[in-house]
Amino acid sequence: MDLFEAKNIKPMLIGATGEPFDDPDYLYELKLDGERCIAYLDPAGGTVLRNKRNRNMLPLIPELARIHLQVSRRCVLDGELIVIKDGMPNFFEIQRRSLMSNEFSIRVASSRLPASFIAFDLLYDQDQQITHLPLVERKGRLEKILSEDERIAISRTIENQGMEFYQLTSEQGLEGIVAKRKDSRYYLDRRTKDWIKIKNLQEEEFVICGYLEKEKGVVSLVLGKNDGVQTPESNQRALRYQGHVTLGVSSLAWQHIQAAKRSRAHPFAQEPPRGNERAVWLVPHLVCTVTYMMKTSGGSMRQPVFKGLRLDKSQHEVF
């Protein structure tokens, strides 16, 4: 199957989380706070952008429609869609764009806070799949075929100084870094421990199972995770209760959650704890990201903060 023609790549995923370290066998690069995306670029044929769920992103990010003119030959790039606000990548803004449907609002947003594509890998180069090549060779080819501008750039890497690089991201309030083995191959639709994320804050993804209306302007989302077993009643994985995170009702994310299909009963394998009696239960399809400082001995998150919806992820991916 030709990767360029099929246009249905599921990217390789990070398979490990760790502490900062120095190692000459690794490259270190920023962990960008955006949305993962595959770019199919043909200098003579145009740009196609697909997220991890193969959603066409160009209608939402029209300012990237001409990035194919920045490459010298047909290629497929793996990278991150980001929006820079106040000098830093802003996940809220790229997520906000992903939730838009009004063409005028999209045009305004693309003019006010245009997105960029940051390429960190090359998967296909001039009619050849090159995922079998070592990372450093793929990156070397990428640098030769891509001419950067304000809408597309190459992710910068450093060597040897992983601990110092991580400390710098912490001081600047950035998300963290990713360490990648220099000789790592690219495995489509697989997790690999050859790539390690090193984050400043803890971060997890949860399935949104329902919500509780709190004080005016605030709701508390009821969170869950899959436990990997089947319920007797259905072919769905059973969910285990994971607590709550608050969310303001003025956000676009809340509008999306509120429009989700409701359920007559909770989706958990066991009865949720007291305090959830008045919850509005939802069919558990939406996934969100929550950041927090640490977990207590009982497994509760300290200072959880709703980061955003992950419309590029399926509920079945959340364990």
PDB file of C-alpha atoms in Angstrom:
ATOM      1  CA  MET A   1       0.000   0.000   0.000  1.00  0.00           C
ATOM      2  CA  ASP A   2       1.346   3.416  -0.957  1.00  0.00           C
ATOM      3  CA  LEU A   3       1.249   5.657   2.138  1.00  0.00           C
ATOM      4  CA  PHE A   4       0.824   8.838   0.163  1.00  0.00           C
ATOM      5  CA  GLU A   5      -2.051   7.622  -1.971  1.00  0.00           C
ATOM      6  CA  ALA A   6      -3.902   5.857   0.871  1.00  0.00           C
ATOM      7  CA  LYS A   7      -3.750   8.843   3.236  1.00  0.00           C
ATOM      8  CA  ASN A   8      -4.826   6.890   6.303  1.00  0.00           C
ATOM      9  CA  ILE A   9      -1.658   6.788   8.411  1.00  0.00           C
ATOM     10  CA  LYS A  10      -2.029   6.168  12.127  1.00  0.00           C
ATOM     11  CA  PRO A  11       1.104   7.657  13.680  1.00  0.00           C
ATOM     12  CA  MET A  12       3.571   6.029  16.024  1.00  0.00           C
ATOM     13  CA  LEU A  13       2.906   6.910  19.670  1.00  0.00           C
ATOM     14  CA  ILE A  14       5.126   7.588  22.655  1.00  0.00           C
ATOM     15  CA  GLY A  15       5.262   4.477  24.805  1.00  0.00           C
ATOM     16  CA  ALA A  16       7.089   5.635  27.930  1.00  0.00           C
ATOM     17  CA  THR A  17       7.165   8.443  30.485  1.00  0.00           C
ATOM     18  CA  GLY A  18      10.303   9.188  32.463  1.00  0.00           C
ATOM     19  CA  GLU A  19      12.558  11.550  34.328  1.00  0.00           C
ATOM     20  CA  PRO A  20      15.078  13.813  32.546  1.00  0.00           C
ATOM     21  CA  PHE A  21      18.398  12.190  31.611  1.00  0.00           C
ATOM     22  CA  ASP A  22      21.508  12.690  29.483  1.00  0.00           C
ATOM     23  CA  ASP A  23      22.402  10.046  26.898  1.00  0.00           C
ATOM     24  CA  PRO A  24      24.417  10.406  23.662  1.00  0.00           C
ATOM     25  CA  ASP A  25      22.170   7.817  21.985  1.00  0.00           C
ATOM     26  CA  TYR A  26      19.129  10.143  22.155  1.00  0.00           C
ATOM     27  CA  LEU A  27      17.881  13.325  20.513  1.00  0.00           C
ATOM     28  CA  TYR A  28      15.870  15.738  22.642  1.00  0.00           C
ATOM     29  CA  GLU A  29      13.134  18.039  21.348  1.00  0.00           C
ATOM     30  CA  LEU A  30      10.314  20.148  22.767  1.00  0.00           C
ATOM     31  CA  LYS A  31       7.025  18.450  23.560  1.00  0.00           C
ATOM     32  CA  LEU A  32       4.714  20.863  21.783  1.00  0.00           C
ATOM     33  CA  ASP A  33       1.288  21.657  23.214  1.00  0.00           C
ATOM     34  CA  GLY A  34      -0.830  21.103  20.114  1.00  0.00           C
ATOM     35  CA  GLU A  35      -2.606  18.471  18.020  1.00  0.00           C
ATOM     36  CA  ARG A  36      -0.759  15.652  16.303  1.00  0.00           C
ATOM     37  CA  CYS A  37      -1.185  15.685  12.542  1.00  0.00           C
ATOM     38  CA  ILE A  38       0.072  13.950   9.400  1.00  0.00           C
ATOM     39  CA  ALA A  39       0.812  16.198   6.402  1.00  0.00           C
ATOM     40  CA  TYR A  40       0.668  14.793   2.856  1.00  0.00           C
ATOM     41  CA  LEU A  41       2.466  17.355   0.712  1.00  0.00           C
ATOM     42  CA  ASP A  42       2.862  17.437  -3.064  1.00  0.00           C
ATOM     43  CA  PRO A  43       4.491  20.568  -4.589  1.00  0.00           C
ATOM     44  CA  ALA A  44       2.398  20.076  -7.722  1.00  0.00           C
ATOM     45  CA  GLY A  45      -0.753  18.725  -6.117  1.00  0.00           C
ATOM     46  CA  GLY A  46      -1.507  20.451  -2.832  1.00  0.00           C
ATOM     47  CA  THR A  47      -1.728  19.938   0.933  1.00  0.00           C
ATOM     48  CA  VAL A  48      -3.692  17.339   2.887  1.00  0.00           C
ATOM     49  CA  LEU A  49      -3.699  17.456   6.703  1.00  0.00           C
ATOM     50  CA  ARG A  50      -5.148  14.600   8.764  1.00  0.00           C
ATOM     51  CA  ASN A  51      -5.233  14.228  12.533  1.00  0.00           C
ATOM     52  CA  LYS A  52      -4.786  10.946  14.414  1.00  0.00           C
ATOM     53  CA  ARG A  53      -8.378   9.941  13.689  1.00  0.00           C
ATOM     54  CA  ASN A  54      -7.861  10.756  10.011  1.00  0.00           C
ATOM     55  CA  ARG A  55     -10.051  13.856  10.189  1.00  0.00           C
ATOM     56  CA  ASN A  56      -9.436  16.396   7.423  1.00  0.00           C
ATOM     57  CA  MET A  57      -8.081  19.472   9.240  1.00  0.00           C
ATOM     58  CA  LEU A  58      -7.685  21.954   6.358  1.00  0.00           C
ATOM     59  CA  PRO A  59     -11.273  23.279   6.560  1.00  0.00           C
ATOM     60  CA  LEU A  60     -10.457  24.266  10.161  1.00  0.00           C
ATOM     61  CA  ILE A  61      -6.882  25.424   9.470  1.00  0.00           C
ATOM     62  CA  PRO A  62      -7.153  27.056   6.026  1.00  0.00           C
ATOM     63  CA  GLU A  63      -4.026  29.138   6.579  1.00  0.00           C
ATOM     64  CA  LEU A  64      -1.961  25.951   6.018  1.00  0.00           C
ATOM     65  CA  ALA A  65      -3.436  25.181   2.600  1.00  0.00           C
ATOM     66  CA  ARG A  66      -0.242  26.207   0.780  1.00  0.00           C
ATOM     67  CA  ILE A  67       2.479  24.586   2.883  1.00  0.00           C
ATOM     68  CA  HIS A  68       3.032  22.059   0.082  1.00  0.00           C
ATOM     69  CA  LEU A  69       4.875  24.854  -1.730  1.00  0.00           C
ATOM     70  CA  GLN A  70       7.579  24.679   0.963  1.00  0.00           C
ATOM     71  CA  VAL A  71       8.743  21.157   0.053  1.00  0.00           C
ATOM     72  CA  SER A  72      10.857  20.220  -2.946  1.00  0.00           C
ATOM     73  CA  ARG A  73       9.219  16.851  -3.585  1.00  0.00           C
ATOM     74  CA  ARG A  74       6.249  14.706  -2.624  1.00  0.00           C
ATOM     75  CA  CYS A  75       6.434  13.624   1.012  1.00  0.00           C
ATOM     76  CA  VAL A  76       4.558  12.679   4.184  1.00  0.00           C
ATOM     77  CA  LEU A  77       5.440  14.479   7.412  1.00  0.00           C
ATOM     78  CA  ASP A  78       4.534  13.706  11.010  1.00  0.00           C
ATOM     79  CA  GLY A  79       4.225  16.731  13.243  1.00  0.00           C
ATOM     80  CA  GLU A  80       2.163  18.970  15.468  1.00  0.00           C
ATOM     81  CA  LEU A  81      -0.413  21.655  14.727  1.00  0.00           C
ATOM     82  CA  ILE A  82       0.172  24.528  17.122  1.00  0.00           C
ATOM     83  CA  VAL A  83      -1.045  28.046  17.752  1.00  0.00           C
ATOM     84  CA  ILE A  84       1.386  30.512  19.324  1.00  0.00           C
ATOM     85  CA  LYS A  85      -0.170  32.948  21.789  1.00  0.00           C
ATOM     86  CA  ASP A  86       1.840  35.281  24.012  1.00  0.00           C
ATOM     87  CA  GLY A  87       4.998  33.648  22.720  1.00  0.00           C
ATOM     88  CA  MET A  88       4.090  30.071  23.668  1.00  0.00           C
ATOM     89  CA  PRO A  89       2.154  27.143  22.173  1.00  0.00           C
ATOM     90  CA  ASN A  90      -1.440  27.352  23.413  1.00  0.00           C
ATOM     91  CA  PHE A  91      -3.396  24.090  23.449  1.00  0.00           C
ATOM     92  CA  PHE A  92      -6.679  25.858  24.204  1.00  0.00           C
ATOM     93  CA  GLU A  93      -6.509  27.834  20.960  1.00  0.00           C
ATOM     94  CA  ILE A  94      -5.798  24.842  18.706  1.00  0.00           C
ATOM     95  CA  GLN A  95      -8.525  22.869  20.476  1.00  0.00           C
ATOM     96  CA  ARG A  96     -10.907  25.797  20.093  1.00  0.00           C
ATOM     97  CA  ARG A  97     -10.248  25.755  16.355  1.00  0.00           C
ATOM     98  CA  SER A  98     -10.930  22.006  16.226  1.00  0.00           C
ATOM     99  CA  LEU A  99     -14.387  22.614  17.680  1.00  0.00           C
ATOM    100  CA  MET A 100     -15.376  25.373  15.254  1.00  0.00           C
ATOM    101  CA  SER A 101     -17.866  24.864  12.456  1.00  0.00           C
ATOM    102  CA  ASN A 102     -18.735  28.415  11.359  1.00  0.00           C
ATOM    103  CA  GLU A 103     -16.674  29.411   8.304  1.00  0.00           C
ATOM    104  CA  PHE A 104     -16.589  33.106   9.243  1.00  0.00           C
ATOM    105  CA  SER A 105     -15.362  32.318  12.775  1.00  0.00           C
ATOM    106  CA  ILE A 106     -12.666  30.048  11.334  1.00  0.00           C
ATOM    107  CA  ARG A 107     -11.475  32.805   8.978  1.00  0.00           C
ATOM    108  CA  VAL A 108     -11.328  35.303  11.853  1.00  0.00           C
ATOM    109  CA  ALA A 109      -9.392  32.879  14.049  1.00  0.00           C
ATOM    110  CA  SER A 110      -6.965  31.980  11.272  1.00  0.00           C
ATOM    111  CA  SER A 111      -6.242  35.658  10.759  1.00  0.00           C
ATOM    112  CA  ARG A 112      -6.015  36.593  14.445  1.00  0.00           C
ATOM    113  CA  LEU A 113      -4.057  33.555  15.687  1.00  0.00           C
ATOM    114  CA  PRO A 114      -2.814  31.555  12.683  1.00  0.00           C
ATOM    115  CA  ALA A 115      -1.710  27.974  13.225  1.00  0.00           C
ATOM    116  CA  SER A 116       1.606  26.455  12.191  1.00  0.00           C
ATOM    117  CA  PHE A 117       2.716  22.913  11.419  1.00  0.00           C
ATOM    118  CA  ILE A 118       5.892  21.795  13.171  1.00  0.00           C
ATOM    119  CA  ALA A 119       7.365  18.746  11.438  1.00  0.00           C
ATOM    120  CA  PHE A 120       9.406  16.308  13.499  1.00  0.00           C
ATOM    121  CA  ASP A 121       9.557  13.261  11.222  1.00  0.00           C
ATOM    122  CA  LEU A 122       9.588  12.230   7.557  1.00  0.00           C
ATOM    123  CA  LEU A 123       7.734   9.007   6.725  1.00  0.00           C
ATOM    124  CA  TYR A 124       7.623   9.085   2.926  1.00  0.00           C
ATOM    125  CA  ASP A 125      10.045  10.694   0.522  1.00  0.00           C
ATOM    126  CA  GLN A 126       9.570  10.880  -3.233  1.00  0.00           C
ATOM    127  CA  ASP A 127       7.517   7.718  -3.794  1.00  0.00           C
ATOM    128  CA  GLN A 128       9.264   5.724  -1.053  1.00  0.00           C
ATOM    129  CA  GLN A 129       8.194   4.774   2.449  1.00  0.00           C
ATOM    130  CA  ILE A 130      11.226   5.383   4.681  1.00  0.00           C
ATOM    131  CA  THR A 131       9.884   4.359   8.110  1.00  0.00           C
ATOM    132  CA  HIS A 132      12.536   1.595   8.264  1.00  0.00           C
ATOM    133  CA  LEU A 133      15.373   4.138   8.301  1.00  0.00           C
ATOM    134  CA  PRO A 134      16.902   5.389  11.583  1.00  0.00           C
ATOM    135  CA  LEU A 135      15.446   8.587  13.032  1.00  0.00           C
ATOM    136  CA  VAL A 136      18.580  10.650  12.405  1.00  0.00           C
ATOM    137  CA  GLU A 137      18.520   9.721   8.718  1.00  0.00           C
ATOM    138  CA  ARG A 138      14.829  10.568   8.374  1.00  0.00           C
ATOM    139  CA  LYS A 139      15.409  13.921  10.053  1.00  0.00           C
ATOM    140  CA  GLY A 140      18.417  14.585   7.828  1.00  0.00           C
ATOM    141  CA  ARG A 141      16.294  14.062   4.713  1.00  0.00           C
ATOM    142  CA  LEU A 142      13.572  16.278   6.164  1.00  0.00           C
ATOM    143  CA  GLU A 143      15.991  19.188   6.507  1.00  0.00           C
ATOM    144  CA  LYS A 144      16.989  18.856   2.854  1.00  0.00           C
ATOM    145  CA  ILE A 145      13.493  18.928   1.344  1.00  0.00           C
ATOM    146  CA  LEU A 146      11.666  21.456   3.564  1.00  0.00           C
ATOM    147  CA  SER A 147      12.033  25.219   3.312  1.00  0.00           C
ATOM    148  CA  GLU A 148      10.682  26.813   6.489  1.00  0.00           C
ATOM    149  CA  ASP A 149       8.407  29.828   6.758  1.00  0.00           C
ATOM    150  CA  GLU A 150       5.961  31.160   9.363  1.00  0.00           C
ATOM    151  CA  ARG A 151       3.411  28.388   8.661  1.00  0.00           C
ATOM    152  CA  ILE A 152       5.689  25.345   8.581  1.00  0.00           C
ATOM    153  CA  ALA A 153       8.924  24.610  10.402  1.00  0.00           C
ATOM    154  CA  ILE A 154      11.120  21.742  11.570  1.00  0.00           C
ATOM    155  CA  SER A 155      11.254  20.754  15.230  1.00  0.00           C
ATOM    156  CA  ARG A 156      14.691  21.594  16.633  1.00  0.00           C
ATOM    157  CA  THR A 157      16.663  18.931  18.485  1.00  0.00           C
ATOM    158  CA  ILE A 158      19.631  18.943  20.833  1.00  0.00           C
ATOM    159  CA  GLU A 159      22.030  16.178  21.860  1.00  0.00           C
ATOM    160  CA  ASN A 160      23.557  15.087  25.196  1.00  0.00           C
ATOM    161  CA  GLN A 161      21.999  17.817  27.382  1.00  0.00           C
ATOM    162  CA  GLY A 162      18.579  16.337  28.151  1.00  0.00           C
ATOM    163  CA  MET A 163      18.561  17.359  31.820  1.00  0.00           C
ATOM    164  CA  GLU A 164      19.557  20.948  31.109  1.00  0.00           C
ATOM    165  CA  PHE A 165      17.040  21.182  28.270  1.00  0.00           C
ATOM    166  CA  TYR A 166      14.267  19.861  30.523  1.00  0.00           C
ATOM    167  CA  GLN A 167      15.169  22.385  33.234  1.00  0.00           C
ATOM    168  CA  LEU A 168      14.958  25.200  30.695  1.00  0.00           C
ATOM    169  CA  THR A 169      11.453  24.131  29.632  1.00  0.00           C
ATOM    170  CA  SER A 170      10.415  24.039  33.290  1.00  0.00           C
ATOM    171  CA  GLU A 171      11.677  27.569  33.879  1.00  0.00           C
ATOM    172  CA  GLN A 172       9.841  28.813  30.781  1.00  0.00           C
ATOM    173  CA  GLY A 173       6.550  27.134  31.724  1.00  0.00           C
ATOM    174  CA  LEU A 174       6.626  24.807  28.702  1.00  0.00           C
ATOM    175  CA  GLU A 175       5.087  21.335  28.612  1.00  0.00           C
ATOM    176  CA  GLY A 176       8.335  19.353  28.639  1.00  0.00           C
ATOM    177  CA  ILE A 177      10.549  17.423  26.244  1.00  0.00           C
ATOM    178  CA  VAL A 178      10.608  14.175  24.268  1.00  0.00           C
ATOM    179  CA  ALA A 179      13.694  11.950  24.158  1.00  0.00           C
ATOM    180  CA  LYS A 180      14.018   9.820  21.006  1.00  0.00           C
ATOM    181  CA  ARG A 181      16.587   7.159  20.254  1.00  0.00           C
ATOM    182  CA  LYS A 182      18.710   8.225  17.313  1.00  0.00           C
ATOM    183  CA  ASP A 183      18.453   4.784  15.725  1.00  0.00           C
ATOM    184  CA  SER A 184      14.690   4.380  16.273  1.00  0.00           C
ATOM    185  CA  ARG A 185      12.547   3.173  13.384  1.00  0.00           C
ATOM    186  CA  TYR A 186       9.018   4.458  12.820  1.00  0.00           C
ATOM    187  CA  TYR A 187       6.305   1.872  13.542  1.00  0.00           C
ATOM    188  CA  LEU A 188       2.911   2.855  12.181  1.00  0.00           C
ATOM    189  CA  ASP A 189       0.039   2.649  14.681  1.00  0.00           C
ATOM    190  CA  ARG A 190       2.245   1.370  17.508  1.00  0.00           C
ATOM    191  CA  ARG A 191       3.564   2.649  20.812  1.00  0.00           C
ATOM    192  CA  THR A 192       7.309   2.513  21.284  1.00  0.00           C
ATOM    193  CA  LYS A 193       9.564   2.992  24.285  1.00  0.00           C
ATOM    194  CA  ASP A 194      12.181   4.373  21.900  1.00  0.00           C
ATOM    195  CA  TRP A 195      10.343   7.685  22.425  1.00  0.00           C
ATOM    196  CA  ILE A 196      10.044   8.948  26.006  1.00  0.00           C
ATOM    197  CA  LYS A 197       8.007  11.946  27.146  1.00  0.00           C
ATOM    198  CA  ILE A 198       9.355  13.952  30.060  1.00  0.00           C
ATOM    199  CA  LYS A 199       6.739  16.402  31.299  1.00  0.00           C
ATOM    200  CA  ASN A 200       6.712  19.217  33.829  1.00  0.00           C
ATOM    201  CA  LEU A 201       3.145  18.517  34.935  1.00  0.00           C
ATOM    202  CA  GLN A 202       1.449  15.155  35.207  1.00  0.00           C
ATOM    203  CA  GLU A 203      -1.115  14.665  32.469  1.00  0.00           C
ATOM    204  CA  GLU A 204      -3.682  11.955  31.784  1.00  0.00           C
ATOM    205  CA  GLU A 205      -6.556  11.318  29.442  1.00  0.00           C
ATOM    206  CA  PHE A 206      -9.996  10.330  30.714  1.00  0.00           C
ATOM    207  CA  VAL A 207     -13.361   9.360  29.301  1.00  0.00           C
ATOM    208  CA  ILE A 208     -16.089  11.895  30.138  1.00  0.00           C
ATOM    209  CA  CYS A 209     -18.906   9.884  31.721  1.00  0.00           C
ATOM    210  CA  GLY A 210     -21.218  12.639  32.937  1.00  0.00           C
ATOM    211  CA  TYR A 211     -21.345  15.918  34.789  1.00  0.00           C
ATOM    212  CA  LEU A 212     -22.671  17.589  37.913  1.00  0.00           C
ATOM    213  CA  GLU A 213     -23.981  21.128  37.857  1.00  0.00           C
ATOM    214  CA  LYS A 214     -22.213  23.127  40.555  1.00  0.00           C
ATOM    215  CA  GLU A 215     -22.370  26.823  41.344  1.00  0.00           C
ATOM    216  CA  LYS A 216     -23.405  29.221  38.592  1.00  0.00           C
ATOM    217  CA  GLY A 217     -21.117  29.009  35.567  1.00  0.00           C
ATOM    218  CA  VAL A 218     -19.293  25.838  36.650  1.00  0.00           C
ATOM    219  CA  VAL A 219     -19.803  22.101  36.121  1.00  0.00           C
ATOM    220  CA  SER A 220     -17.887  19.128  37.470  1.00  0.00           C
ATOM    221  CA  LEU A 221     -17.093  16.449  34.891  1.00  0.00           C
ATOM    222  CA  VAL A 222     -17.267  12.825  36.034  1.00  0.00           C
ATOM    223  CA  LEU A 223     -14.243  10.946  34.707  1.00  0.00           C
ATOM    224  CA  GLY A 224     -13.501   7.312  33.940  1.00  0.00           C
ATOM    225  CA  LYS A 225     -10.998   4.953  32.362  1.00  0.00           C
ATOM    226  CA  ASN A 226     -11.325   1.565  30.686  1.00  0.00           C
ATOM    227  CA  ASP A 227     -10.307  -1.432  32.781  1.00  0.00           C
ATOM    228  CA  GLY A 228      -9.874  -3.714  29.791  1.00  0.00           C
ATOM    229  CA  VAL A 229     -12.649  -6.197  30.549  1.00  0.00           C
ATOM    230  CA  GLN A 230     -16.056  -6.688  28.971  1.00  0.00           C
ATOM    231  CA  THR A 231     -19.312  -6.009  30.754  1.00  0.00           C
ATOM    232  CA  PRO A 232     -21.822  -8.882  30.752  1.00  0.00           C
ATOM    233  CA  GLU A 233     -24.490  -6.650  29.207  1.00  0.00           C
ATOM    234  CA  SER A 234     -22.604  -5.390  26.194  1.00  0.00           C
ATOM    235  CA  ASN A 235     -19.497  -5.525  24.103  1.00  0.00           C
ATOM    236  CA  GLN A 236     -18.183  -2.314  25.676  1.00  0.00           C
ATOM    237  CA  ARG A 237     -15.227  -2.237  28.054  1.00  0.00           C
ATOM    238  CA  ALA A 238     -16.249  -1.559  31.642  1.00  0.00           C
ATOM    239  CA  LEU A 239     -15.196   1.803  33.021  1.00  0.00           C
ATOM    240  CA  ARG A 240     -13.729   2.511  36.432  1.00  0.00           C
ATOM    241  CA  TYR A 241     -14.539   5.744  38.241  1.00  0.00           C
ATOM    242  CA  GLN A 242     -11.680   8.301  38.322  1.00  0.00           C
ATOM    243  CA  GLY A 243     -13.087  11.361  40.080  1.00  0.00           C
ATOM    244  CA  HIS A 244     -13.929  14.870  38.838  1.00  0.00           C
ATOM    245  CA  VAL A 245     -12.524  17.967  37.225  1.00  0.00           C
ATOM    246  CA  THR A 246     -14.252  21.359  37.010  1.00  0.00           C
ATOM    247  CA  LEU A 247     -15.033  23.237  33.808  1.00  0.00           C
ATOM    248  CA  GLY A 248     -16.539  26.629  33.026  1.00  0.00           C
ATOM    249  CA  VAL A 249     -19.805  26.538  31.106  1.00  0.00           C
ATOM    250  CA  SER A 250     -18.786  29.413  28.834  1.00  0.00           C
ATOM    251  CA  SER A 251     -16.198  27.306  26.992  1.00  0.00           C
ATOM    252  CA  LEU A 252     -16.582  25.706  23.577  1.00  0.00           C
ATOM    253  CA  ALA A 253     -15.603  22.398  25.166  1.00  0.00           C
ATOM    254  CA  TRP A 254     -18.650  22.569  27.448  1.00  0.00           C
ATOM    255  CA  GLN A 255     -20.938  23.227  24.484  1.00  0.00           C
ATOM    256  CA  HIS A 256     -19.569  20.099  22.838  1.00  0.00           C
ATOM    257  CA  ILE A 257     -19.971  18.036  26.014  1.00  0.00           C
ATOM    258  CA  GLN A 258     -23.499  19.306  26.622  1.00  0.00           C
ATOM    259  CA  ALA A 259     -24.491  18.205  23.118  1.00  0.00           C
ATOM    260  CA  ALA A 260     -23.314  14.624  23.759  1.00  0.00           C
ATOM    261  CA  LYS A 261     -25.903  11.861  23.921  1.00  0.00           C
ATOM    262  CA  ARG A 262     -27.243  11.222  27.420  1.00  0.00           C
ATOM    263  CA  SER A 263     -27.494   7.868  29.147  1.00  0.00           C
ATOM    264  CA  ARG A 264     -30.056   6.632  31.663  1.00  0.00           C
ATOM    265  CA  ALA A 265     -27.402   5.024  33.839  1.00  0.00           C
ATOM    266  CA  HIS A 266     -23.760   5.432  34.780  1.00  0.00           C
ATOM    267  CA  PRO A 267     -21.208   3.458  32.690  1.00  0.00           C
ATOM    268  CA  PHE A 268     -19.045   2.170  35.542  1.00  0.00           C
ATOM    269  CA  ALA A 269     -18.441  -1.465  36.454  1.00  0.00           C
ATOM    270  CA  GLN A 270     -19.101  -0.554  40.100  1.00  0.00           C
ATOM    271  CA  GLU A 271     -21.431   1.978  41.690  1.00  0.00           C
ATOM    272  CA  PRO A 272     -19.733   5.397  41.805  1.00  0.00           C
ATOM    273  CA  PRO A 273     -19.103   6.871  45.287  1.00  0.00           C
ATOM    274  CA  ARG A 274     -21.524   9.134  47.107  1.00  0.00           C
ATOM    275  CA  GLY A 275     -21.817  12.626  45.725  1.00  0.00           C
ATOM    276  CA  ASN A 276     -22.674  11.497  42.189  1.00  0.00           C
ATOM    277  CA  GLU A 277     -26.389  10.849  42.752  1.00  0.00           C
ATOM    278  CA  ARG A 278     -27.432  13.930  40.770  1.00  0.00           C
ATOM    279  CA  ALA A 279     -25.013  13.439  37.891  1.00  0.00           C
ATOM    280  CA  VAL A 280     -26.214  13.742  34.316  1.00  0.00           C
ATOM    281  CA  TRP A 281     -24.810  10.604  32.677  1.00  0.00           C
ATOM    282  CA  LEU A 282     -23.500  10.605  29.111  1.00  0.00           C
ATOM    283  CA  VAL A 283     -22.762   7.907  26.587  1.00  0.00           C
ATOM    284  CA  PRO A 284     -18.987   7.662  27.208  1.00  0.00           C
ATOM    285  CA  HIS A 285     -17.529   8.668  23.854  1.00  0.00           C
ATOM    286  CA  LEU A 286     -15.696  11.930  24.570  1.00  0.00           C
ATOM    287  CA  VAL A 287     -12.088  12.004  25.771  1.00  0.00           C
ATOM    288  CA  CYS A 288     -10.441  14.864  27.665  1.00  0.00           C
ATOM    289  CA  THR A 289      -6.990  15.690  29.005  1.00  0.00           C
ATOM    290  CA  VAL A 290      -6.454  16.703  32.642  1.00  0.00           C
ATOM    291  CA  THR A 291      -3.236  18.061  34.165  1.00  0.00           C
ATOM    292  CA  TYR A 292      -2.428  17.830  37.875  1.00  0.00           C
ATOM    293  CA  MET A 293       0.419  18.245  40.348  1.00  0.00           C
ATOM    294  CA  MET A 294       0.526  14.697  41.721  1.00  0.00           C
ATOM    295  CA  LYS A 295      -1.673  11.845  42.945  1.00  0.00           C
ATOM    296  CA  THR A 296      -2.492  11.169  46.585  1.00  0.00           C
ATOM    297  CA  SER A 297      -1.903   7.775  48.209  1.00  0.00           C
ATOM    298  CA  GLY A 298      -5.562   7.022  47.491  1.00  0.00           C
ATOM    299  CA  GLY A 299      -5.147   7.732  43.780  1.00  0.00           C
ATOM    300  CA  SER A 300      -6.904  11.127  43.694  1.00  0.00           C
ATOM    301  CA  MET A 301      -5.461  13.947  41.598  1.00  0.00           C
ATOM    302  CA  ARG A 302      -4.148  17.016  43.397  1.00  0.00           C
ATOM    303  CA  GLN A 303      -5.156  20.324  41.793  1.00  0.00           C
ATOM    304  CA  PRO A 304      -6.640  18.814  38.612  1.00  0.00           C
ATOM    305  CA  VAL A 305      -7.169  21.223  35.726  1.00  0.00           C
ATOM    306  CA  PHE A 306      -9.226  20.523  32.603  1.00  0.00           C
ATOM    307  CA  LYS A 307      -6.878  21.021  29.671  1.00  0.00           C
ATOM    308  CA  GLY A 308      -9.147  20.225  26.733  1.00  0.00           C
ATOM    309  CA  LEU A 309     -11.061  17.695  24.675  1.00  0.00           C
ATOM    310  CA  ARG A 310      -9.211  15.154  22.554  1.00  0.00           C
ATOM    311  CA  LEU A 311     -11.452  14.759  19.530  1.00  0.00           C
ATOM    312  CA  ASP A 312      -8.611  12.906  17.812  1.00  0.00           C
ATOM    313  CA  LYS A 313      -8.828  10.065  20.348  1.00  0.00           C
ATOM    314  CA  SER A 314     -11.285   7.242  20.855  1.00  0.00           C
ATOM    315  CA  GLN A 315     -12.654   6.334  24.274  1.00  0.00           C
ATOM    316  CA  HIS A 316     -11.253   2.829  23.745  1.00  0.00           C
ATOM    317  CA  GLU A 317      -7.696   4.223  23.889  1.00  0.00           C
ATOM    318  CA  VAL A 318      -8.037   5.467  27.474  1.00  0.00           C
ATOM    319  CA  PHE A 319      -6.730   3.053  30.136  1.00  0.00           C
TER     320      PHE A 319
END
